[in-house]
XYZ file of C-alpha atoms in Angstrom:
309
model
C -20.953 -23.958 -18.068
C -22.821 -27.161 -18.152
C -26.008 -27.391 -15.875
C -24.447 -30.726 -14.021
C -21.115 -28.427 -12.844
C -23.736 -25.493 -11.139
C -25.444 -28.054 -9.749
C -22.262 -29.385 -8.137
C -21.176 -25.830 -7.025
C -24.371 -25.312 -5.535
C -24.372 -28.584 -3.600
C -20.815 -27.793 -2.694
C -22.091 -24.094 -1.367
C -24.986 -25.280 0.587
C -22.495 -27.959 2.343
C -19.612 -26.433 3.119
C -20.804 -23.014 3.496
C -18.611 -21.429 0.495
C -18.935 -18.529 -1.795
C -20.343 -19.530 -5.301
C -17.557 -17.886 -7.290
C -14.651 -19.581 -6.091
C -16.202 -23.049 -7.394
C -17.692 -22.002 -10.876
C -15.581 -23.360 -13.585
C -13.505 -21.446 -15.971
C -13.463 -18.574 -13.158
C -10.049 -17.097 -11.290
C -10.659 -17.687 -7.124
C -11.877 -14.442 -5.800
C -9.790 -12.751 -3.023
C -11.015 -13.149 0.651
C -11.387 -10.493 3.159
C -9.917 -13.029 5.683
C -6.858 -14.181 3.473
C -3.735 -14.299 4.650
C -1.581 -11.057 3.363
C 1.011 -13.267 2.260
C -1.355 -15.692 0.768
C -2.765 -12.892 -1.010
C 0.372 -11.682 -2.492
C 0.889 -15.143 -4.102
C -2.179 -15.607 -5.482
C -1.646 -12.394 -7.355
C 1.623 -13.444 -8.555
C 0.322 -16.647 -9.254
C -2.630 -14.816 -11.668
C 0.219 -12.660 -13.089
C 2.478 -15.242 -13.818
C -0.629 -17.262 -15.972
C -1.474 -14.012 -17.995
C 2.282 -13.794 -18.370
C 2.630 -17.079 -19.548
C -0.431 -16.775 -21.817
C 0.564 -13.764 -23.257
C 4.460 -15.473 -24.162
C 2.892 -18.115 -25.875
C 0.515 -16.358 -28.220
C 3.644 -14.267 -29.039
C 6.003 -17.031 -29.533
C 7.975 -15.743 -26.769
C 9.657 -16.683 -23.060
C 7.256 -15.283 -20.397
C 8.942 -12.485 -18.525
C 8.667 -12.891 -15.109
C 9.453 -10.407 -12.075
C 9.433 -12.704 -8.947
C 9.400 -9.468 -7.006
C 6.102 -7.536 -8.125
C 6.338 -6.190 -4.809
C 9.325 -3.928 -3.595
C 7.487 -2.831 -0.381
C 6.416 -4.919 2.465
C 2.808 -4.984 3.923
C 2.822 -2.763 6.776
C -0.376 -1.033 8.827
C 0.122 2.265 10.647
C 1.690 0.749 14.810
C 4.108 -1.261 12.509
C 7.793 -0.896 11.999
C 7.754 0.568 8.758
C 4.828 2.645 9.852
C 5.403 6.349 8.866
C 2.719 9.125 8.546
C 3.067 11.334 5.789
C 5.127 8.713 3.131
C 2.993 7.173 0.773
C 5.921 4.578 -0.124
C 6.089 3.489 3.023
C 2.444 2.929 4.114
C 1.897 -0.575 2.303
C 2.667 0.539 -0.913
C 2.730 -1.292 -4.203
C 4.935 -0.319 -6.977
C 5.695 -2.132 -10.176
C 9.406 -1.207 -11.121
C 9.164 -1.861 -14.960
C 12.090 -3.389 -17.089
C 12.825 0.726 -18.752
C 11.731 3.135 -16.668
C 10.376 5.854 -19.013
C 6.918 6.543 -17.540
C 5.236 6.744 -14.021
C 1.447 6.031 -12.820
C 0.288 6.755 -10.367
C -3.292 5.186 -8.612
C -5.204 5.915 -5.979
C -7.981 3.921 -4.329
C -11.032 4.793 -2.748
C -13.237 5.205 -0.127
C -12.950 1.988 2.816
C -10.165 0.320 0.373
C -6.900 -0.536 -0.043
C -4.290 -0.669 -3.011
C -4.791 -4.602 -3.653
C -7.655 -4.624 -6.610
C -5.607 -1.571 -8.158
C -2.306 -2.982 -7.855
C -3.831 -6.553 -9.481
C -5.671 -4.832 -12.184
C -2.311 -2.766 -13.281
C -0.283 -5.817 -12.721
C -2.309 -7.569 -15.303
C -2.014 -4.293 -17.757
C 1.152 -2.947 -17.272
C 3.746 -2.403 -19.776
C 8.039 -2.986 -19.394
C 8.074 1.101 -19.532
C 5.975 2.249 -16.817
C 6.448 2.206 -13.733
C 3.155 1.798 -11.305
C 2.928 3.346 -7.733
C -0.119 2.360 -5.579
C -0.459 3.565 -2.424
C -2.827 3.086 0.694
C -4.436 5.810 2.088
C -4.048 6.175 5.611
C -6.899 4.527 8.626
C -8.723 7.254 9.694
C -11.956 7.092 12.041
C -14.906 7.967 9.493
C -17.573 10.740 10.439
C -20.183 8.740 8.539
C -19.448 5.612 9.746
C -19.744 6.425 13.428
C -15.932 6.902 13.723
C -15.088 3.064 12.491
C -11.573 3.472 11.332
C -10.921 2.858 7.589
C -8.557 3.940 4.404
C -9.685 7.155 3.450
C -8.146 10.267 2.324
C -10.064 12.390 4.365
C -13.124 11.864 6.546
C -16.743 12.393 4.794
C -20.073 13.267 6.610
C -22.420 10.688 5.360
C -22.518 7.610 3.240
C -23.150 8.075 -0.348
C -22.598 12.146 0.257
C -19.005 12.216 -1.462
C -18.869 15.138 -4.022
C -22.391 16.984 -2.600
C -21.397 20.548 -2.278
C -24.037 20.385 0.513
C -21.550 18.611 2.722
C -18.838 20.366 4.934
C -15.793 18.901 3.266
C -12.957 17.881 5.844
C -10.794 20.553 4.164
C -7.756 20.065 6.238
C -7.838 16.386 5.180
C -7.935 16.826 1.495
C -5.397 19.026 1.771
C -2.977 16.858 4.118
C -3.262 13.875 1.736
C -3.058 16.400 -1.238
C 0.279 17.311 0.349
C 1.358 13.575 0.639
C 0.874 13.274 -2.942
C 2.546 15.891 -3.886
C 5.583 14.604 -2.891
C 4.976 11.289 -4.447
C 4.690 13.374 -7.450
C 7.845 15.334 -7.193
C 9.980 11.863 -6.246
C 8.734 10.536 -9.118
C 9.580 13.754 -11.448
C 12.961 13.124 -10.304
C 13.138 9.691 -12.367
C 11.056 10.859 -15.359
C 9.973 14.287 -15.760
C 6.882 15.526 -14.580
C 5.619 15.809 -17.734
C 5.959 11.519 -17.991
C 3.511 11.006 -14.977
C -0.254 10.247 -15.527
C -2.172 10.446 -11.783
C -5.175 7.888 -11.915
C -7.805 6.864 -9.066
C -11.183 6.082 -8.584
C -14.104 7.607 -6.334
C -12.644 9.519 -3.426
C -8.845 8.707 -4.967
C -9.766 10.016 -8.161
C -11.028 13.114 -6.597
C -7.338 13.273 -5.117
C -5.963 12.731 -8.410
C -7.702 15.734 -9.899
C -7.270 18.237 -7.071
C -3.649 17.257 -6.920
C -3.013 17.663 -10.738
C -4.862 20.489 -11.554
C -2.759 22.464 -8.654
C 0.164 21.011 -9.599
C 3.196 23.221 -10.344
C 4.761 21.622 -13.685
C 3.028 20.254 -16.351
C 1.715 16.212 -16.172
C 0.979 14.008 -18.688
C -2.799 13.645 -17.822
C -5.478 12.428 -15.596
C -7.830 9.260 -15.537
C -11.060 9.382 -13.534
C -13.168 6.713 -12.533
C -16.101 7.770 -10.354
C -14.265 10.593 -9.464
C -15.726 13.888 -8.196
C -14.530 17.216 -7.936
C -13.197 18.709 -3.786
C -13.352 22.723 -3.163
C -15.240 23.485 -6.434
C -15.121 27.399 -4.830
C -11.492 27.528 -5.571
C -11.940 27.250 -9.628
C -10.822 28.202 -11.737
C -7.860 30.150 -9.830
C -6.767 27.132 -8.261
C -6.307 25.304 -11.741
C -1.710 25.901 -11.804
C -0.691 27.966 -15.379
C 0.714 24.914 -16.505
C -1.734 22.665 -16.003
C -4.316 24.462 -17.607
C -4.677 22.237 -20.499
C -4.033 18.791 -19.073
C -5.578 16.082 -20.650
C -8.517 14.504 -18.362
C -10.231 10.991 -19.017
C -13.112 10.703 -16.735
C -15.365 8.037 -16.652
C -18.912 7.611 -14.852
C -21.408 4.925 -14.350
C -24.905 5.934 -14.660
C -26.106 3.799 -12.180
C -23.457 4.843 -9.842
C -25.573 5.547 -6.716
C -22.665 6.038 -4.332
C -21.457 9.616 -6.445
C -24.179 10.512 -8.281
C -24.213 11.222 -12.004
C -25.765 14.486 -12.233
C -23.629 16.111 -9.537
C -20.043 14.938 -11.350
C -21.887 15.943 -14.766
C -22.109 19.301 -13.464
C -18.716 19.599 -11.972
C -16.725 18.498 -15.575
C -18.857 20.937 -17.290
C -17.609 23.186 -15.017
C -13.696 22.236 -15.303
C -14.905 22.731 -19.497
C -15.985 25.899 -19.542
C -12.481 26.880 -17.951
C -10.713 25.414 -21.026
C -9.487 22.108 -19.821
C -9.842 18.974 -22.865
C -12.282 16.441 -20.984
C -13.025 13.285 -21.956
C -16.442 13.032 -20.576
C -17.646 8.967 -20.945
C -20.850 7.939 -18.531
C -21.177 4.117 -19.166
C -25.180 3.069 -19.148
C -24.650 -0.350 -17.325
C -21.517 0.773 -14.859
C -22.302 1.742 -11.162
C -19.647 2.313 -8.395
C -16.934 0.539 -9.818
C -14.052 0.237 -12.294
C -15.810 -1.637 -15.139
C -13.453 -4.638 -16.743
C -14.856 -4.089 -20.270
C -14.107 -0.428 -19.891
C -10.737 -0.638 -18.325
C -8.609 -1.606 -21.353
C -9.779 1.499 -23.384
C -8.765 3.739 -19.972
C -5.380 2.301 -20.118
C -4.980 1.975 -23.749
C -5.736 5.961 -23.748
C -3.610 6.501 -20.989
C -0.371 4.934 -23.289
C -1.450 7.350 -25.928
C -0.845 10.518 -23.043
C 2.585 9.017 -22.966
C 3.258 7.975 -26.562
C 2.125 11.279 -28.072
C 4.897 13.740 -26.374
C-alpha cells in the first residue's frame, strides 16, 4: 500500500465517519453489524463467486457456480419458520455439494451467529461435502445481565466458559446437545455416521465434543477451535464404546484470554490419558479466534479424516 492511498483512507475516515478497513486497497469490504440480511447474503456470494472464478482460471477451467449457496431462509425465533428444537430450521446454512459423500458439521460460539462460519467454509469447501451451519438459539445470558443472545446454553460470567468453578447450566448443554443429536442422526441417514466430522469453535466447539464423544456410532472426527471441555465429572464413562478412539484436532491460542490456555490444557490431557488420539496445537500469536493462517491446515486435516476410511 502506497503512503498517498492511507492517507486518502484516513481523510476519507475522519470525513465521512467510516471504518478504515472497508477503504484500504487490495482488502475484501468487511461485513456490517447493521447490513441488510439480504445484502449480506450477496456480498458473500459475491466473495464466493471471485474465489470461484479465481480458482477456474488458475486451473484452466469454467468456474462452478451454485447461485443457491443458501437452501434455508433467514429466519429469527417469532418468525414463520421459527421452530424450537430444529437446527435446520433456525437460520441455518447448508452447502449442498455437487456428490454428497461427506457431512460437516459447525457450530458457532458464544454471542454469534452462523455467518463468519458459513463464509469461511464457503470459501473452503469441496464438491463432496456437504456443510451444515446452524444458529444457536437467543437466549437471555446470566452474565450479561439477561441481554438475549445466540448461545447454547447460558454462562455465569464473561470470560468464565470452561472454569470448573462455574455452575454450568446443565440442562442447557444438554437441550442443545439433544438438538444436535438429531442433526447428527439426519445426516447419518445420507452418509453414514462414520462420514460426519462435527467442528465449532469456543462454546460450539465445546458442543461439538460433548456431542461426539457421547455419540452412539462411530464419527469421522472432531475439530476444536477454542473449545473447552462441559461436565468434565462425567469422564471417562460418558465417552460412547464407539467413540472411544475418535480422532480430535484441537486448536488453542495462547493469548486466548476469553478460555484460558491452561484450563483447556488440562482438560485434553485429561481426554489423553483415557486413550483418545488428540491433536493438541496452541498457536503463540492466536487469541479468541479462528486464525486464517491456521485454518487451511484444520480443514486440510479434516479431508484426510474423510479420505483415509
Amino acid at each position: 500500500e502506497s503512503l498517498g492511498s492511507m492517507a486518502v483512507a484516513r481523510c476519507l475516515t475522519r470525513r465521512f465517519n467510516v471504518p478504515r478497513l472497508f477503504l484500504v486497497p487490495g482488502r475484501p469490504r468487511a461485513f456490517s453489524d447493521e447490513e441488510d440480511p439480504e445484502a449480506k447474503r450477496r456480498r458473500i456470494l459475491e466473495i464466493f463467486e471471485e474465489k470461484e472464478r479465481q480458482r477456474a482460471q488458475h486451473k484452466g477451467l469454467k468456474p462452478k457456480l451454485d447461485k443457491n449457496l443458501y437452501r434455508s431462509p433467514l429466519r429469527d425465533p417469532g418468525e414463520e419458520n421459527y421452530e424450537e428444537g430444529n437446527l435446520y430450521k433456525n437460520n441455518c446454512i447448508i452447502l449442498d455439494p455437487t456428490e454428497h459423500k461427506y457431512t460437516l458439521i459447525w457450530l458457532h460460539g458464544l454471542d454469534e451467529d452462523n455467518t463468519k462460519g458459513g463464509t469461511l467454509l464457503q470459501m473452503t469447501s469441496r464438491d463432496d461435502v456437504r456443510v451444515v451451519v446452524p444458529n444457536a438459539p437467543k437466549i437471555p445470558l446470566t452474565a450479561l445481565d439477561e441481554m438475549e443472545v445466540r448461545a447454547w446454553w447460558d454462562i455465569e460470567k464473561e470470560n468464565s466458559q470452561g472454569d470448573e468453578e462455574d455452575e454450568e447450566d446443565t440442562a442447557g448443554i444438554r437441550e442443545s446437545h439433544q438438538a444436535v443429536l438429531r442433526l447428527l442422526e439426519n445426516e447419518e441417514k445420507m452418509v453414514g455416521s462414520e462420514n460426519i466430522i462435527l467442528a465449532g469453535f469456543g462454546q460450539g466447539a465445546a458442543l461439538a465434543l460433548h456431542t461426539a464423544l457421547r455419540f452412539p456410532r462411530k464419527l469421522c472426527g472432531v475439530m476444536s477451535w477454542s473449545g473447552y471441555l462441559v461436565e468434565r465429572d462425567n469422564y471417562p464413562d460418558a465417552i460412547s464404546e464407539a467413540n472411544e478412539g475418535i480422532k480430535i484436532l484441537a486448536y488453542h491460542g495462547r493469548k486466548d484470554n476469553v478460555i484460558l490456555p491452561q484450563v483447556v490444557i488440562s482438560a485434553f490431557k485429561e481426554l489423553r490419558e483415557y486413550g483418545l488420539p488428540i491433536d493438541f496445537r496452541l498457536v503463540p500469536q492466536m487469541g479468541h479466534y479462528v486464525d486464517h493462517l491456521q485454518w487451511p491446515q484444520g480443514f486440510d486435516w479434516c479431508m484426510r479424516q474423510f479420505q483415509s476410511k
